[in-house]
Amino acid sequence: MQSAEVAVLIDHTLLKPEATTEQVQALVDEAAKLGTFSVCVSPNQLPIQVPAGLKVATVCGFPSGAHAAAIKAAEAADSVAKGADEVDMVINLQLAKEGRWHALQGEIQAVKEAVGDHVLKVIIESAALTDDEIVMACEAAAAAGADFVKTSTGFHPAGGASVHAVELMRKTVGPDMGVKASGGIRDAQTAQAMIEAGANRLGLSSSAAVLAGFDALEK
């Protein structure tokens, strides 16, 4: 793939809790230069000004997901009111580990109702789940009306995205729902593998390095 084709799949991300307004502005400037799809920032940074064509994404219930559904819904609604185009919510992993899939679907649906027509991505923290749990979590997200399932926060000790998880998620949700690979993708080869596995969005903090790698592969 050419770097420009990859750039439009990227949520250029800065989610360090100590990130400053100046660093967020640098992220926006770099995203505009690279041609990424969006910037993804913490909700405390909203609202932010971005050039035309660059989307704003944020997170919800981040990074643990161990929040009440009503709190997540309120946080998501506040983010949308402050200009977020997309919201990446972290699921309640307790519900997944206990097999409480109806409750998990209800949580996701509450957040989807809060964001309305805006895009909702559901972070399932795939490295912390079994294959069966990945499948069921993806099915719950799809049934709740989410737009994407996403591998990881990038903050969980179990790890980030894997090719296996992305393949399983894509197989589960089919061709019409988004799959976002995020967490530990720092070079072009890994990004390419995630895309080939079925990811149609990438969460990257190392976007410039990854895209430079694609440029190098073209030569």
XYZ file of N, CA and C in Angstrom:
657
model
N 0.839 -1.195 0.000
C 0.000 0.000 0.000
C 0.873 1.243 0.000
N 0.373 2.307 -0.613
C 1.075 3.578 -0.579
C 0.751 4.312 0.723
N 1.672 5.160 1.161
C 1.514 5.822 2.450
C 0.237 6.667 2.511
N -0.129 7.299 1.407
C -1.343 8.121 1.408
C -2.593 7.273 1.630
N -2.584 6.045 1.118
C -3.724 5.133 1.320
C -3.823 4.710 2.776
N -2.694 4.565 3.425
C -2.673 4.166 4.834
C -3.046 5.347 5.725
N -2.574 6.536 5.364
C -2.819 7.716 6.199
C -4.301 7.931 6.470
N -5.131 7.713 5.466
C -6.569 7.969 5.623
C -7.261 6.905 6.476
N -6.517 5.910 6.933
C -7.051 4.901 7.851
C -6.664 5.190 9.305
N -5.869 6.238 9.522
C -5.241 6.434 10.827
C -5.995 7.430 11.705
N -6.214 7.015 12.967
C -6.574 7.936 14.041
C -5.256 8.303 14.728
N -4.747 9.494 14.468
C -3.457 9.947 15.011
C -3.675 10.303 16.477
N -3.009 9.585 17.375
C -3.473 9.480 18.756
C -2.479 10.027 19.776
N -3.013 10.768 20.738
C -2.263 11.203 21.912
C -3.180 11.093 23.120
N -2.951 10.056 23.938
C -3.832 9.798 25.077
C -3.079 9.757 26.408
N -1.842 10.232 26.409
C -1.121 10.317 27.675
C -1.849 11.304 28.594
N -2.078 10.918 29.838
C -2.855 11.804 30.714
C -2.167 13.128 30.995
N -0.842 13.173 30.831
C -0.113 14.415 31.089
C 0.022 15.295 29.844
N -0.620 14.904 28.740
C -0.522 15.680 27.503
C -0.989 17.113 27.727
N -0.268 18.044 27.124
C -0.579 19.466 27.268
C -1.324 19.984 26.046
N -1.910 21.164 26.193
C -2.584 21.816 25.070
C -1.617 22.008 23.905
N -0.387 22.370 24.212
C 0.627 22.569 23.177
C 0.913 21.269 22.429
N 0.977 20.162 23.157
C 1.238 18.873 22.519
C 0.059 18.436 21.648
N -1.148 18.727 22.098
C -2.322 18.405 21.293
C -2.325 19.218 20.004
N -1.958 20.486 20.092
C -1.877 21.307 18.886
C -0.828 20.764 17.925
N 0.288 20.295 18.463
C 1.316 19.688 17.617
C 0.786 18.420 16.947
N -0.042 17.677 17.671
C -0.662 16.472 17.106
C -1.560 16.838 15.932
N -2.375 17.868 16.118
C -3.271 18.321 15.055
C -2.468 18.766 13.839
N -1.429 19.543 14.077
C -0.604 20.031 12.971
C 0.033 18.870 12.212
N 0.526 17.877 12.964
C 1.164 16.727 12.311
C 0.140 15.900 11.543
N -1.048 15.724 12.123
C -2.108 14.972 11.450
C -2.484 15.618 10.125
N -2.596 16.945 10.138
C -2.929 17.672 8.910
C -1.834 17.489 7.868
N -0.586 17.529 8.303
C 0.544 17.355 7.392
C 0.584 15.940 6.812
N 0.291 14.947 7.659
C 0.353 13.549 7.230
C -0.874 13.121 6.443
N -1.986 13.825 6.617
C -3.218 13.443 5.934
C -3.965 12.308 6.597
N -3.890 12.244 7.947
C -4.597 11.175 8.647
C -6.098 11.433 8.679
N -6.851 10.395 9.012
C -8.305 10.515 9.065
C -8.742 11.426 10.209
N -8.110 11.240 11.366
C -8.537 11.985 12.555
C -7.378 12.176 13.508
N -7.652 12.955 14.539
C -6.833 12.945 15.751
C -7.698 12.349 16.859
N -7.051 11.612 17.766
C -7.761 11.027 18.906
C -7.109 11.532 20.183
N -7.894 12.239 20.983
C -7.390 12.866 22.200
C -8.301 12.535 23.376
N -7.806 12.793 24.565
C -8.611 12.576 25.771
C -9.738 13.598 25.846
N -10.848 13.250 26.502
C -11.993 14.163 26.537
C -11.712 15.477 27.247
N -10.730 15.514 28.161
C -10.425 16.780 28.833
C -9.813 17.808 27.881
N -9.372 17.373 26.690
C -8.782 18.284 25.720
C -9.830 18.974 24.841
N -11.041 18.493 24.879
C -12.097 19.040 24.023
C -12.647 20.343 24.589
N -13.098 21.248 23.722
C -13.077 21.169 22.255
C -11.718 21.574 21.697
N -11.388 21.080 20.508
C -10.163 21.484 19.830
C -10.506 21.933 18.417
N -9.688 22.816 17.904
C -9.863 23.306 16.549
C -9.017 22.463 15.598
N -9.636 21.990 14.520
C -8.909 21.208 13.525
C -9.208 21.770 12.139
N -8.300 21.593 11.197
C -8.572 22.063 9.836
C -9.680 21.255 9.185
N -10.282 21.818 8.163
C -11.374 21.136 7.459
C -10.908 19.778 6.957
N -11.772 18.782 7.144
C -11.480 17.440 6.665
C -10.860 16.522 7.697
N -10.318 17.085 8.778
C -9.724 16.272 9.838
C -10.767 16.040 10.931
N -11.042 14.779 11.225
C -12.034 14.440 12.236
C -11.424 14.458 13.630
N -12.301 14.584 14.628
C -11.888 14.547 16.032
C -12.498 13.314 16.690
N -11.631 12.486 17.252
C -12.074 11.320 18.013
C -11.635 11.488 19.461
N -12.366 10.829 20.352
C -11.998 10.842 21.763
C -12.324 9.489 22.367
N -12.035 9.350 23.661
C -12.245 8.073 24.341
C -13.269 8.233 25.454
N -13.768 7.103 25.917
C -14.847 7.087 26.913
C -14.647 5.889 27.834
N -14.737 6.120 29.137
C -14.498 5.040 30.089
C -13.072 4.542 30.016
N -12.165 5.425 29.708
C -10.790 5.066 29.363
C -9.863 5.259 30.565
N -8.883 4.379 30.786
C -8.601 3.181 29.983
C -9.164 1.878 30.537
N -9.747 1.896 31.752
C -10.106 0.623 32.386
C -11.443 0.064 31.932
N -12.387 0.934 31.569
C -13.742 0.479 31.261
C -14.576 0.175 32.483
N -13.988 0.316 33.669
C -14.675 -0.066 34.906
C -15.487 1.107 35.462
N -16.424 1.548 34.641
C -17.289 2.672 34.992
C -18.740 2.256 34.771
N -19.643 2.903 35.476
C -21.065 2.634 35.268
C -21.465 3.054 33.855
N -22.401 2.305 33.285
C -22.850 2.590 31.921
C -23.385 4.008 31.789
N -24.103 4.459 32.785
C -24.672 5.813 32.730
C -23.581 6.874 32.722
N -22.486 6.623 33.416
C -21.357 7.558 33.434
C -20.700 7.594 32.059
N -20.523 6.420 31.454
C -19.945 6.370 30.105
C -20.831 7.106 29.108
N -22.123 6.892 29.209
C -23.055 7.558 28.293
C -22.988 9.069 28.464
N -22.935 9.521 29.705
C -22.856 10.968 29.960
C -21.541 11.543 29.438
N -20.462 10.814 29.632
C -19.159 11.271 29.141
C -19.170 11.362 27.616
N -19.726 10.344 26.973
C -19.795 10.335 25.511
C -20.648 11.489 24.990
N -21.789 11.728 25.631
C -22.665 12.820 25.211
C -21.964 14.167 25.364
N -21.220 14.331 26.443
C -20.486 15.578 26.668
C -19.419 15.774 25.597
N -18.737 14.697 25.223
C -17.693 14.783 24.196
C -18.269 15.170 22.849
N -19.398 14.583 22.500
C -20.050 14.928 21.235
C -20.485 16.393 21.246
N -21.006 16.841 22.377
C -21.421 18.244 22.484
C -20.242 19.196 22.340
N -19.047 18.710 22.660
C -17.840 19.529 22.556
C -17.097 19.304 21.238
N -17.756 18.653 20.288
C -17.205 18.589 18.948
C -16.596 17.279 18.503
N -16.648 16.250 19.323
C -16.095 14.964 18.904
C -16.966 14.354 17.803
N -16.313 13.885 16.749
C -17.018 13.190 15.669
C -17.158 11.704 15.961
N -16.212 11.160 16.715
C -16.178 9.729 17.005
C -15.808 9.523 18.468
N -16.357 8.464 19.058
C -16.078 8.120 20.455
C -15.651 6.654 20.521
N -14.505 6.418 21.167
C -13.996 5.059 21.374
C -14.221 4.687 22.834
N -15.203 3.829 23.103
C -15.523 3.454 24.479
C -14.861 2.129 24.850
N -14.466 2.032 26.116
C -13.910 0.785 26.643
C -15.031 0.007 27.315
N -15.143 -1.269 26.970
C -16.188 -2.078 27.591
C -15.857 -2.372 29.054
N -16.880 -2.753 29.801
C -16.719 -3.263 31.154
C -16.221 -4.705 31.033
N -14.936 -4.898 31.258
C -14.343 -6.220 31.063
C -14.885 -7.256 32.037
N -15.353 -6.823 33.193
C -15.972 -7.761 34.130
C -17.148 -8.477 33.472
N -17.956 -7.728 32.735
C -19.122 -8.330 32.089
C -18.687 -9.388 31.070
N -17.608 -9.101 30.351
C -17.117 -10.064 29.358
C -16.561 -11.308 30.030
N -15.767 -11.118 31.068
C -15.147 -12.270 31.731
C -16.182 -13.131 32.451
N -17.308 -12.521 32.832
C -18.361 -13.287 33.506
C -19.437 -13.780 32.539
N -19.259 -13.486 31.254
C -20.216 -13.955 30.258
C -21.571 -13.279 30.338
N -21.601 -12.048 30.803
C -22.874 -11.313 30.950
C -23.085 -10.464 29.683
N -23.380 -11.166 28.612
C -23.387 -10.530 27.290
C -24.579 -9.602 27.085
N -25.703 -9.936 27.687
C -26.866 -9.047 27.564
C -26.579 -7.713 28.247
N -25.933 -7.776 29.417
C -25.589 -6.548 30.133
C -24.557 -5.742 29.348
N -23.613 -6.432 28.734
C -22.613 -5.742 27.934
C -23.251 -5.051 26.731
N -24.161 -5.745 26.079
C -24.873 -5.131 24.961
C -25.636 -3.887 25.419
N -26.239 -3.973 26.591
C -26.980 -2.827 27.115
C -26.083 -1.639 27.387
N -24.888 -1.891 27.910
C -23.940 -0.805 28.164
C -23.547 -0.107 26.864
N -23.217 -0.910 25.864
C -22.808 -0.347 24.581
C -23.960 0.419 23.940
N -25.149 -0.127 24.041
C -26.318 0.529 23.463
C -26.580 1.870 24.142
N -26.350 1.952 25.444
C -26.543 3.216 26.163
C -25.601 4.290 25.637
N -24.367 3.906 25.354
C -23.405 4.875 24.833
C -23.750 5.231 23.387
N -24.160 4.246 22.606
C -24.542 4.526 21.223
C -25.715 5.499 21.174
N -26.678 5.326 22.050
C -27.810 6.252 22.096
C -27.338 7.653 22.476
N -26.332 7.728 23.312
C -25.812 9.028 23.742
C -25.086 9.762 22.618
N -24.436 9.020 21.720
C -23.679 9.678 20.641
C -24.521 9.860 19.385
N -25.654 9.181 19.306
C -26.552 9.350 18.163
C -25.911 8.939 16.852
N -25.908 9.852 15.890
C -25.372 9.546 14.565
C -23.857 9.582 14.501
N -23.207 9.963 15.562
C -21.744 9.978 15.583
C -21.211 8.544 15.667
N -19.985 8.377 15.265
C -19.388 7.045 15.193
C -18.991 6.563 16.586
N -19.387 5.325 16.893
C -19.004 4.683 18.149
C -18.113 3.479 17.857
N -16.920 3.500 18.454
C -16.014 2.356 18.382
C -15.966 1.706 19.759
N -15.988 0.389 19.789
C -16.062 -0.355 21.047
C -14.748 -1.089 21.270
N -14.012 -0.647 22.298
C -12.721 -1.256 22.626
C -12.974 -2.481 23.505
N -12.634 -3.654 22.979
C -12.915 -4.891 23.712
C -11.708 -5.397 24.491
N -10.550 -4.771 24.338
C -9.304 -5.194 25.002
C -9.036 -6.674 24.704
N -8.828 -6.946 23.418
C -8.778 -8.325 22.923
C -7.685 -9.170 23.560
N -6.566 -8.570 23.944
C -5.478 -9.354 24.528
C -5.846 -9.909 25.898
N -6.857 -9.337 26.530
C -7.296 -9.801 27.847
C -8.433 -10.820 27.754
N -8.883 -11.135 26.522
C -10.028 -12.019 26.324
C -9.622 -13.307 25.611
N -10.395 -14.364 25.832
C -10.242 -15.591 25.054
C -10.859 -15.379 23.672
N -10.599 -16.301 22.766
C -11.206 -16.190 21.439
C -12.721 -16.172 21.521
N -13.288 -17.047 22.349
C -14.751 -17.081 22.481
C -15.278 -15.762 23.031
N -14.552 -15.182 23.975
C -14.976 -13.899 24.550
C -14.850 -12.775 23.525
N -13.827 -12.820 22.682
C -13.693 -11.825 21.612
C -14.907 -11.887 20.695
N -15.277 -13.096 20.297
C -16.422 -13.274 19.404
C -17.694 -12.740 20.050
N -17.944 -13.104 21.288
C -19.168 -12.675 21.954
C -19.189 -11.166 22.191
N -18.041 -10.592 22.522
C -17.979 -9.141 22.716
C -18.259 -8.407 21.410
N -17.720 -8.920 20.315
C -17.979 -8.310 19.012
C -19.447 -8.439 18.624
N -20.036 -9.577 18.911
C -21.456 -9.772 18.608
C -22.322 -8.829 19.439
N -21.938 -8.610 20.691
C -22.687 -7.674 21.538
C -22.591 -6.258 20.986
N -21.399 -5.866 20.532
C -21.211 -4.533 19.967
C -22.037 -4.343 18.702
N -22.035 -5.362 17.859
C -22.811 -5.285 16.625
C -24.303 -5.185 16.922
N -24.775 -5.997 17.865
C -26.197 -5.998 18.214
C -26.620 -4.670 18.838
N -25.681 -3.977 19.492
C -25.990 -2.713 20.143
C -25.946 -1.528 19.183
N -25.544 -1.778 17.945
C -25.539 -0.706 16.958
C -24.236 0.056 16.837
N -23.149 -0.484 17.413
C -21.852 0.180 17.297
C -21.373 0.171 15.850
N -20.477 1.085 15.542
C -19.967 1.228 14.177
C -18.652 0.487 13.959
N -17.872 0.349 15.015
C -16.577 -0.333 14.961
C -16.400 -1.189 16.207
N -15.597 -2.238 16.075
C -14.970 -2.869 17.230
C -13.480 -2.571 17.147
N -12.862 -2.425 18.299
C -11.456 -1.999 18.370
C -10.708 -2.923 19.315
N -9.477 -3.251 18.962
C -8.737 -4.248 19.729
C -8.420 -3.806 21.148
N -7.859 -2.621 21.305
C -7.132 -2.342 22.543
C -7.097 -0.862 22.892
N -6.851 -0.597 24.177
C -6.584 0.765 24.619
C -5.127 1.146 24.399
N -4.251 0.152 24.402
C -2.816 0.409 24.398
C -2.260 0.605 25.792
N -3.127 0.518 26.811
C -2.707 0.721 28.193
C -2.791 -0.554 29.028
N -3.370 -1.625 28.515
C -3.576 -2.837 29.309
C -2.305 -3.681 29.324
N -1.935 -4.222 30.485
C -0.709 -5.027 30.555
C -0.757 -6.309 29.725
N -1.952 -6.753 29.358
C -2.056 -7.969 28.538
C -1.537 -7.755 27.125
N -1.455 -6.501 26.680
C -0.912 -6.220 25.355
C -1.890 -5.492 24.463
N -1.446 -5.264 23.229
C -2.243 -4.513 22.266
C -2.815 -5.374 21.176
N -2.817 -4.848 19.964
C -3.424 -5.536 18.828
C -2.592 -6.742 18.412
N -3.269 -7.748 17.889
C -2.599 -8.889 17.270
C -3.307 -9.215 15.965
N -2.562 -9.788 15.040
C -3.153 -10.186 13.763
C -4.272 -11.181 13.990
N -4.055 -12.114 14.905
C -5.083 -13.130 15.174
C -6.380 -12.498 15.649
N -6.265 -11.554 16.582
C -7.477 -10.912 17.102
C -8.201 -10.144 16.013
N -7.466 -9.422 15.178
C -8.095 -8.654 14.104
C -8.796 -9.587 13.123
N -8.151 -10.672 12.767
C -8.776 -11.652 11.863
C -10.070 -12.191 12.458
N -10.036 -12.519 13.746
C -11.215 -13.075 14.413
C -12.334 -12.031 14.497
N -11.966 -10.806 14.790
C -12.956 -9.734 14.887
C -13.597 -9.469 13.530
N -12.784 -9.430 12.488
C -13.339 -9.213 11.148
C -14.253 -10.367 10.741
N -13.840 -11.576 11.019
C -14.667 -12.744 10.690
C -16.006 -12.675 11.426
N -15.976 -12.194 12.659
C -17.186 -12.152 13.483
C -18.157 -11.076 13.006
N -17.659 -9.877 12.727
C -18.564 -8.767 12.405
C -18.891 -8.667 10.919
N -18.135 -9.386 10.069
C -18.419 -9.351 8.641
C -17.866 -8.100 7.977
N -18.226 -7.888 6.712
C -17.614 -6.817 5.927
C -18.186 -5.426 6.160
N -19.324 -5.318 6.818
C -20.033 -4.037 6.861
C -19.803 -3.235 8.142
N -19.045 -3.786 9.089
C -18.757 -3.097 10.340
C -17.264 -2.816 10.392
N -16.886 -1.722 11.036
C -15.484 -1.366 11.111
C -14.725 -2.195 12.126
N -13.438 -2.395 11.849
C -12.515 -3.029 12.793
C -11.298 -2.120 12.922
N -11.023 -1.682 14.134
C -9.870 -0.812 14.386
C -8.813 -1.572 15.165
N -7.605 -1.588 14.617
C -6.460 -2.179 15.306
C -5.688 -1.070 15.992
N -5.410 -1.249 17.272
C -4.733 -0.214 18.048
C -3.943 -0.868 19.167
N -2.798 -0.278 19.474
C -1.971 -0.784 20.559
C -0.747 -1.515 20.057
N 0.405 -0.863 20.125
C 1.666 -1.512 19.769
C 2.007 -1.540 18.301
N 1.308 -0.777 17.482
C 1.592 -0.746 16.040
C 2.558 0.408 15.790
N 3.828 0.069 15.574
C 4.857 1.108 15.514
C 5.687 1.079 14.229
N 5.370 0.161 13.307
C 6.129 0.123 12.061
C 5.201 -0.274 10.914
N 5.684 -0.053 9.714
C 4.868 -0.286 8.521
C 4.499 -1.750 8.360
N 5.415 -2.640 8.698
C 5.138 -4.062 8.526
C 3.977 -4.509 9.410
N 3.966 -4.040 10.653
C 2.867 -4.396 11.562
C 1.559 -3.781 11.093
N 1.615 -2.529 10.665
C 0.405 -1.875 10.168
C -0.144 -2.608 8.948
N 0.726 -2.988 8.031
C 0.305 -3.720 6.833
C -0.359 -5.034 7.210
N 0.222 -5.730 8.193
C -0.345 -7.009 8.629
C -1.737 -6.830 9.219
N -1.942 -5.757 9.956
C -3.261 -5.502 10.545
C -4.292 -5.194 9.456
N -3.889 -4.429 8.465
C -4.797 -4.119 7.355
C -5.147 -5.384 6.581
N -4.159 -6.202 6.318
C -4.403 -7.449 5.594
C -5.288 -8.396 6.394
N -5.225 -8.302 7.730
C -6.061 -9.148 8.591
C -7.508 -8.679 8.651
N -7.756 -7.434 8.189
C -9.133 -6.963 8.150
C -9.390 -5.625 8.809
N -8.348 -4.976 9.342
C -8.546 -3.666 9.965
C -8.754 -2.598 8.898
N -9.773 -1.766 9.088
C -9.968 -0.617 8.198
C -9.826 0.713 8.933
N -9.278 0.644 10.145
C -8.852 1.835 10.876
C -7.683 1.409 11.768
N -6.735 2.314 11.940
C -5.574 2.060 12.782
C -5.451 3.167 13.809
N -5.226 2.808 15.059
C -4.937 3.776 16.088
C -3.440 3.834 16.307
N -2.815 4.963 15.956
C -1.360 5.075 16.002
C -0.932 6.348 16.708
N 0.081 6.220 17.543
C 0.767 7.407 18.059
C 2.051 7.644 17.281
N 2.531 6.612 16.588
C 3.761 6.703 15.789
C 3.429 6.817 14.303
N 2.442 7.623 13.975
C 1.956 7.700 12.596
C 3.046 8.107 11.614
N 3.847 9.105 11.973
C 4.877 9.589 11.053
C 5.874 8.493 10.731
N 6.315 7.753 11.741
C 7.282 6.680 11.525
C 6.683 5.551 10.686
N 5.435 5.213 10.960
C 4.775 4.149 10.199
C 4.628 4.551 8.737
N 4.189 5.761 8.493
C 4.002 6.207 7.113
C 5.344 6.353 6.394
N 6.377 6.764 7.111
C 7.711 6.813 6.515
C 8.161 5.419 6.108
N 7.771 4.430 6.891
C 8.091 3.051 6.543
C 7.422 2.599 5.271
N 6.167 3.028 5.059
C 5.489 2.710 3.811
C 6.148 3.412 2.630
N 6.585 4.648 2.855
C 7.308 5.367 1.790
C 8.579 4.614 1.417
N 9.275 4.095 2.409
C 10.520 3.364 2.155
C 10.253 2.063 1.405
N 9.120 1.409 1.729
C 8.786 0.160 1.038
C 8.450 0.393 -0.420
N 7.948 1.613 -0.745
C 7.597 1.933 -2.122
C 8.823 2.118 -3.000
N 9.952 2.457 -2.376
C 11.144 2.787 -3.154
C 11.916 1.528 -3.554
